[in-house]
GROMACS .gro file of C-alpha atoms in nm:
model
  287
    1MET     CA    1   1.366  -0.494  -2.209
    2GLY     CA    2   1.321  -0.192  -2.428
    3ASN     CA    3   1.291   0.160  -2.291
    4LYS     CA    4   1.130   0.075  -1.959
    5ASP     CA    5   1.130   0.436  -1.846
    6ILE     CA    6   0.832   0.509  -2.072
    7ILE     CA    7   0.638   0.195  -1.978
    8SER     CA    8   0.401   0.232  -1.685
    9LYS     CA    9   0.473   0.030  -1.371
   10SER     CA   10   0.127  -0.126  -1.381
   11VAL     CA   11   0.191  -0.255  -1.732
   12LEU     CA   12   0.532  -0.399  -1.643
   13GLY     CA   13   0.389  -0.553  -1.327
   14HIS     CA   14   0.117  -0.724  -1.527
   15LEU     CA   15   0.379  -0.845  -1.773
   16ALA     CA   16   0.592  -0.988  -1.491
   17ALA     CA   17   0.295  -1.181  -1.354
   18ASP     CA   18   0.205  -1.314  -1.699
   19ILE     CA   19   0.557  -1.440  -1.760
   20ALA     CA   20   0.563  -1.596  -1.413
   21ASN     CA   21   0.234  -1.777  -1.464
   22LEU     CA   22   0.210  -1.855  -1.836
   23LEU     CA   23   0.574  -1.926  -1.921
   24LEU     CA   24   0.737  -2.025  -1.593
   25GLY     CA   25   0.443  -2.189  -1.415
   26LEU     CA   26   0.513  -2.019  -1.082
   27GLY     CA   27   0.149  -1.965  -0.989
   28VAL     CA   28   0.165  -1.612  -0.849
   29GLU     CA   29  -0.115  -1.379  -0.742
   30MET     CA   30  -0.171  -1.117  -1.011
   31ASP     CA   31  -0.239  -0.835  -0.764
   32SER     CA   32   0.066  -0.911  -0.550
   33VAL     CA   33   0.330  -0.791  -0.798
   34GLU     CA   34   0.549  -0.498  -0.696
   35LEU     CA   35   0.823  -0.379  -0.931
   36LEU     CA   36   1.159  -0.319  -0.767
   37ASP     CA   37   1.422  -0.062  -0.864
   38THR     CA   38   1.740  -0.244  -0.965
   39ALA     CA   39   1.961   0.044  -1.079
   40GLN     CA   40   2.296   0.003  -0.904
   41GLN     CA   41   2.593   0.236  -0.940
   42ARG     CA   42   2.946   0.105  -0.956
   43VAL     CA   43   3.169   0.193  -1.249
   44GLU     CA   44   2.873   0.165  -1.484
   45GLN     CA   45   2.499   0.158  -1.442
   46ARG     CA   46   2.340  -0.186  -1.462
   47ARG     CA   47   1.974  -0.266  -1.470
   48ALA     CA   48   1.823  -0.615  -1.481
   49ASP     CA   49   1.544  -0.666  -1.731
   50LEU     CA   50   1.259  -0.720  -1.488
   51VAL     CA   51   1.265  -0.758  -1.111
   52ALA     CA   52   0.947  -0.781  -0.904
   53ARG     CA   53   0.831  -0.896  -0.564
   54MET     CA   54   0.530  -1.128  -0.583
   55ARG     CA   55   0.338  -1.390  -0.387
   56ARG     CA   56   0.274  -1.756  -0.465
   57GLN     CA   57  -0.088  -1.864  -0.463
   58ALA     CA   58  -0.012  -2.209  -0.325
   59ASP     CA   59   0.154  -2.111   0.004
   60GLY     CA   60   0.121  -1.731   0.023
   61GLN     CA   61   0.499  -1.689   0.035
   62ASP     CA   62   0.656  -1.371  -0.103
   63PHE     CA   63   0.962  -1.398  -0.325
   64ILE     CA   64   1.153  -1.190  -0.580
   65LEU     CA   65   1.147  -1.286  -0.946
   66HIS     CA   66   1.427  -1.171  -1.174
   67ILE     CA   67   1.362  -1.221  -1.547
   68GLU     CA   68   1.630  -1.158  -1.805
   69ILE     CA   69   1.539  -1.171  -2.174
   70GLN     CA   70   1.827  -1.242  -2.409
   71ASN     CA   71   1.817  -1.236  -2.790
   72GLN     CA   72   2.169  -1.360  -2.852
   73ASN     CA   73   2.416  -1.599  -2.694
   74ASP     CA   74   2.654  -1.445  -2.442
   75SER     CA   75   2.922  -1.659  -2.280
   76SER     CA   76   2.951  -1.411  -1.993
   77MET     CA   77   2.582  -1.446  -1.905
   78PRO     CA   78   2.638  -1.663  -1.594
   79LEU     CA   79   2.861  -1.398  -1.439
   80ARG     CA   80   2.613  -1.124  -1.529
   81MET     CA   81   2.329  -1.322  -1.373
   82LEU     CA   82   2.540  -1.386  -1.063
   83ARG     CA   83   2.612  -1.014  -1.031
   84TYR     CA   84   2.241  -0.934  -1.065
   85PHE     CA   85   2.170  -1.194  -0.798
   86THR     CA   86   2.411  -1.044  -0.544
   87ASP     CA   87   2.290  -0.688  -0.614
   88ILE     CA   88   1.925  -0.787  -0.571
   89GLN     CA   89   1.993  -0.994  -0.261
   90LEU     CA   90   2.192  -0.716  -0.096
   91ALA     CA   91   1.913  -0.468  -0.170
   92HIS     CA   92   1.641  -0.704  -0.043
   93PRO     CA   93   1.785  -0.931   0.228
   94GLY     CA   94   1.568  -1.209   0.357
   95TYR     CA   95   1.382  -1.270   0.032
   96SER     CA   96   1.412  -1.582  -0.179
   97ILE     CA   97   1.521  -1.489  -0.531
   98HIS     CA   98   1.408  -1.680  -0.839
   99GLN     CA   99   1.611  -1.604  -1.150
  100HIS     CA  100   1.509  -1.705  -1.502
  101LEU     CA  101   1.674  -1.634  -1.834
  102ILE     CA  102   1.440  -1.636  -2.135
  103TYR     CA  103   1.623  -1.691  -2.464
  104ILE     CA  104   1.453  -1.565  -2.781
  105GLY     CA  105   1.746  -1.553  -3.025
  106ARG     CA  106   1.743  -1.699  -3.375
  107ASP     CA  107   2.058  -1.908  -3.323
  108ARG     CA  108   2.065  -2.230  -3.129
  109LEU     CA  109   2.102  -2.175  -2.755
  110THR     CA  110   2.465  -2.226  -2.649
  111MET     CA  111   2.484  -2.014  -2.333
  112PRO     CA  112   2.574  -2.199  -2.014
  113ASP     CA  113   2.326  -2.192  -1.727
  114HIS     CA  114   2.581  -2.216  -1.448
  115PHE     CA  115   2.911  -2.091  -1.311
  116ASN     CA  116   3.140  -2.305  -1.102
  117ALA     CA  117   3.446  -2.206  -0.902
  118PRO     CA  118   3.643  -2.394  -0.636
  119THR     CA  119   3.422  -2.255  -0.362
  120LEU     CA  120   3.109  -2.163  -0.560
  121ALA     CA  121   2.842  -2.348  -0.756
  122TYR     CA  122   2.584  -2.117  -0.913
  123HIS     CA  123   2.297  -2.217  -1.142
  124TYR     CA  124   1.987  -2.059  -1.296
  125PRO     CA  125   1.723  -2.201  -1.534
  126ILE     CA  126   1.704  -2.096  -1.901
  127LEU     CA  127   1.377  -2.109  -2.092
  128ASP     CA  128   1.450  -2.151  -2.463
  129MET     CA  129   1.150  -2.009  -2.651
  130HIS     CA  130   1.234  -2.235  -2.945
  131ASN     CA  131   1.095  -2.514  -2.728
  132VAL     CA  132   0.769  -2.334  -2.644
  133ASP     CA  133   0.480  -2.429  -2.871
  134CYS     CA  134   0.340  -2.096  -2.988
  135SER     CA  135   0.006  -2.253  -3.077
  136LEU     CA  136  -0.050  -2.344  -2.710
  137LEU     CA  137  -0.037  -1.976  -2.616
  138LEU     CA  138  -0.258  -1.878  -2.909
  139GLU     CA  139  -0.508  -2.149  -2.822
  140GLN     CA  140  -0.565  -1.987  -2.483
  141ASP     CA  141  -0.700  -1.689  -2.679
  142THR     CA  142  -0.651  -1.442  -2.394
  143PRO     CA  143  -0.484  -1.100  -2.416
  144ASP     CA  144  -0.208  -1.212  -2.177
  145ALA     CA  145  -0.122  -1.525  -2.373
  146LEU     CA  146  -0.135  -1.339  -2.705
  147VAL     CA  147   0.116  -1.081  -2.582
  148LEU     CA  148   0.363  -1.350  -2.469
  149ALA     CA  149   0.322  -1.532  -2.801
  150ILE     CA  150   0.529  -1.255  -2.962
  151LEU     CA  151   0.835  -1.414  -2.794
  152CYS     CA  152   0.778  -1.751  -2.960
  153ASP     CA  153   0.974  -1.895  -3.248
  154PHE     CA  154   0.726  -1.871  -3.537
  155LYS     CA  155   0.870  -2.190  -3.689
  156GLY     CA  156   0.911  -2.049  -4.039
  157LYS     CA  157   0.565  -1.895  -4.061
  158PRO     CA  158   0.554  -1.543  -4.210
  159THR     CA  159   0.652  -1.306  -3.932
  160GLN     CA  160   0.424  -1.023  -4.044
  161ASP     CA  161   0.125  -1.254  -4.067
  162MET     CA  162   0.183  -1.380  -3.715
  163VAL     CA  163   0.229  -1.030  -3.575
  164ASN     CA  164  -0.082  -0.911  -3.761
  165TYR     CA  165  -0.288  -1.191  -3.612
  166ILE     CA  166  -0.167  -1.122  -3.258
  167VAL     CA  167  -0.239  -0.748  -3.285
  168LEU     CA  168  -0.578  -0.781  -3.456
  169ARG     CA  169  -0.698  -1.059  -3.226
  170LEU     CA  170  -0.587  -0.853  -2.925
  171ARG     CA  171  -0.787  -0.558  -3.059
  172GLU     CA  172  -1.093  -0.780  -3.106
  173LEU     CA  173  -1.071  -0.935  -2.758
  174MET     CA  174  -1.043  -0.595  -2.588
  175GLY     CA  175  -1.351  -0.464  -2.769
  176GLU     CA  176  -1.434  -0.111  -2.658
  177ASP     CA  177  -1.182  -0.116  -2.371
  178GLU     CA  178  -0.941   0.127  -2.534
  179ARG     CA  179  -0.729   0.180  -2.222
  180GLY     CA  180  -0.693  -0.193  -2.172
  181PHE     CA  181  -0.590  -0.240  -2.532
  182ARG     CA  182  -0.325   0.032  -2.509
  183ASN     CA  183  -0.181  -0.130  -2.194
  184TYR     CA  184  -0.155  -0.469  -2.363
  185PHE     CA  185  -0.014  -0.306  -2.675
  186GLU     CA  186   0.258  -0.145  -2.462
  187MET     CA  187   0.351  -0.489  -2.331
  188LEU     CA  188   0.356  -0.618  -2.688
  189GLU     CA  189   0.585  -0.335  -2.803
  190THR     CA  190   0.817  -0.392  -2.507
  191LEU     CA  191   0.858  -0.763  -2.579
  192ALA     CA  192   0.873  -0.716  -2.958
  193GLU     CA  193   1.169  -0.483  -2.918
  194ASN     CA  194   1.368  -0.776  -2.779
  195ARG     CA  195   1.313  -0.960  -3.109
  196ASP     CA  196   1.367  -0.654  -3.328
  197LEU     CA  197   1.006  -0.672  -3.443
  198GLN     CA  198   0.930  -0.300  -3.404
  199PRO     CA  199   0.871  -0.252  -3.782
  200ASN     CA  200   0.629  -0.546  -3.784
  201ILE     CA  201   0.439  -0.405  -3.486
  202LYS     CA  202   0.413  -0.064  -3.653
  203GLU     CA  203   0.279  -0.220  -3.974
  204ALA     CA  204   0.021  -0.419  -3.778
  205GLU     CA  205  -0.079  -0.104  -3.588
  206GLN     CA  206  -0.129   0.082  -3.916
  207MET     CA  207  -0.346  -0.204  -4.036
  208LEU     CA  208  -0.583  -0.139  -3.746
  209THR     CA  209  -0.673   0.196  -3.902
  210GLN     CA  210  -0.768   0.022  -4.226
  211VAL     CA  211  -0.974  -0.265  -4.083
  212ASP     CA  212  -1.338  -0.251  -3.981
  213VAL     CA  213  -1.312  -0.395  -3.629
  214THR     CA  214  -1.680  -0.492  -3.634
  215LYS     CA  215  -1.593  -0.753  -3.896
  216PHE     CA  216  -1.302  -0.912  -3.716
  217ALA     CA  217  -1.493  -1.234  -3.660
  218SER     CA  218  -1.495  -1.301  -4.034
  219TYR     CA  219  -1.124  -1.269  -4.103
  220SER     CA  220  -0.949  -1.595  -4.186
  221TRP     CA  221  -0.606  -1.491  -4.304
  222GLY     CA  222  -0.464  -1.587  -3.967
  223MET     CA  223  -0.554  -1.952  -4.006
  224ARG     CA  224  -0.210  -2.086  -4.073
  225ASP     CA  225  -0.058  -2.415  -3.962
  226GLY     CA  226   0.050  -2.325  -3.611
  227ILE     CA  227  -0.252  -2.112  -3.516
  228GLU     CA  228  -0.546  -2.298  -3.670
  229LYS     CA  229  -0.644  -2.452  -3.338
  230GLY     CA  230  -0.635  -2.115  -3.170
  231ILE     CA  231  -0.891  -1.947  -3.395
  232GLU     CA  232  -1.078  -2.230  -3.564
  233LYS     CA  233  -1.313  -2.266  -3.270
  234GLY     CA  234  -1.406  -1.898  -3.278
  235ILE     CA  235  -1.471  -1.904  -3.653
  236GLU     CA  236  -1.687  -2.216  -3.622
  237GLN     CA  237  -1.891  -2.047  -3.350
  238GLY     CA  238  -1.935  -1.741  -3.573
  239ILE     CA  239  -2.053  -1.955  -3.865
  240GLU     CA  240  -2.295  -2.140  -3.638
  241ARG     CA  241  -2.436  -1.812  -3.505
  242GLY     CA  242  -2.478  -1.685  -3.860
  243ARG     CA  243  -2.656  -2.002  -3.965
  244LYS     CA  244  -2.896  -1.985  -3.671
  245GLU     CA  245  -2.968  -1.617  -3.733
  246GLY     CA  246  -3.041  -1.690  -4.099
  247GLU     CA  247  -3.275  -1.975  -4.009
  248PHE     CA  248  -3.455  -1.758  -3.754
  249LYS     CA  249  -3.516  -1.482  -4.010
  250LYS     CA  250  -3.654  -1.734  -4.260
  251ALA     CA  251  -3.880  -1.877  -3.991
  252GLN     CA  252  -4.009  -1.526  -3.916
  253GLU     CA  253  -4.085  -1.471  -4.284
  254VAL     CA  254  -4.285  -1.795  -4.298
  255ALA     CA  255  -4.478  -1.699  -3.985
  256ARG     CA  256  -4.558  -1.352  -4.122
  257SER     CA  257  -4.693  -1.504  -4.443
  258LEU     CA  258  -4.918  -1.743  -4.252
  259LEU     CA  259  -5.036  -1.466  -4.020
  260GLN     CA  260  -5.144  -1.260  -4.322
  261LEU     CA  261  -5.386  -1.537  -4.418
  262GLY     CA  262  -5.573  -1.471  -4.094
  263VAL     CA  263  -5.721  -1.819  -4.064
  264ILE     CA  264  -5.443  -2.036  -3.915
  265PRO     CA  265  -5.421  -2.061  -3.534
  266GLU     CA  266  -5.108  -1.913  -3.381
  267ALA     CA  267  -5.010  -2.247  -3.226
  268ASP     CA  268  -5.014  -2.413  -3.568
  269ILE     CA  269  -4.812  -2.128  -3.721
  270ALA     CA  270  -4.554  -2.168  -3.444
  271ARG     CA  271  -4.528  -2.542  -3.515
  272ILE     CA  272  -4.499  -2.496  -3.893
  273ALA     CA  273  -4.244  -2.216  -3.875
  274GLY     CA  274  -4.041  -2.369  -3.594
  275LEU     CA  275  -4.093  -2.073  -3.359
  276SER     CA  276  -4.226  -2.044  -3.008
  277LEU     CA  277  -4.584  -1.932  -2.952
  278GLU     CA  278  -4.456  -1.614  -2.786
  279GLU     CA  279  -4.245  -1.528  -3.091
  280VAL     CA  280  -4.546  -1.574  -3.320
  281GLN     CA  281  -4.764  -1.357  -3.095
  282LYS     CA  282  -4.496  -1.089  -3.100
  283LEU     CA  283  -4.489  -1.098  -3.478
  284ARG     CA  284  -4.869  -1.061  -3.491
  285VAL     CA  285  -4.849  -0.749  -3.273
  286GLN     CA  286  -4.581  -0.606  -3.497
  287HIS     CA  287  -4.781  -0.694  -3.810
   0.00000   0.00000   0.00000
């Protein structure tokens, strides 16, 4: 999963919890995640993509989650997963191990999810991201869901446009929390590397330096087929706020004009302008 040595443990732990909850539906406690070292020496060094100890919310039970992200079909994957399983189990006896393979390749999934031998039957679940509706993640409109959306199949939509939307919306949601944004952006870079989207991420990052973040609410280029539901609500709310603000300013102008006459009671001015009596009295003081 990219160069994990330069990614902070807190970021990877957060990412593990997000995958567990948003993609795999395991219902784990966010603050219970502990990354585990999986480097094992034999003839070669092997390291599983992501291994963490975590706790289920439902029953409070601790377990170990092993997530492998694969961007191409590999017929030897069942044996690799089995070897990871035995290494992890030997290093952490007594823990239940949940293994999941997440497939994000362009080609149709053909990898087997099991390995059978005369005295062994081994199986692990595969989540094919082609079957995950990207719009459902975008509709959640949270930083965590946006980051995981980078793994989705964009269903023919322009890749750069989708990456731009994810990055810019993430920047908008994080507001002035620069540290939080950088943490989420690290997660995004880590996952994007699995899909060879590093150039797209860099282009989107450069765009941030050219965009006035205070005007993010007005951008509409991201409203494409698969993500309309995710952002349409926010745009409608922005339009409604703008309409109300415009009406309020017009009402204030009417009230000021009537106040200048000096003969109309404040209560009547409030009724005519559509303002509260307190708002009219405030305008009189200002005038």
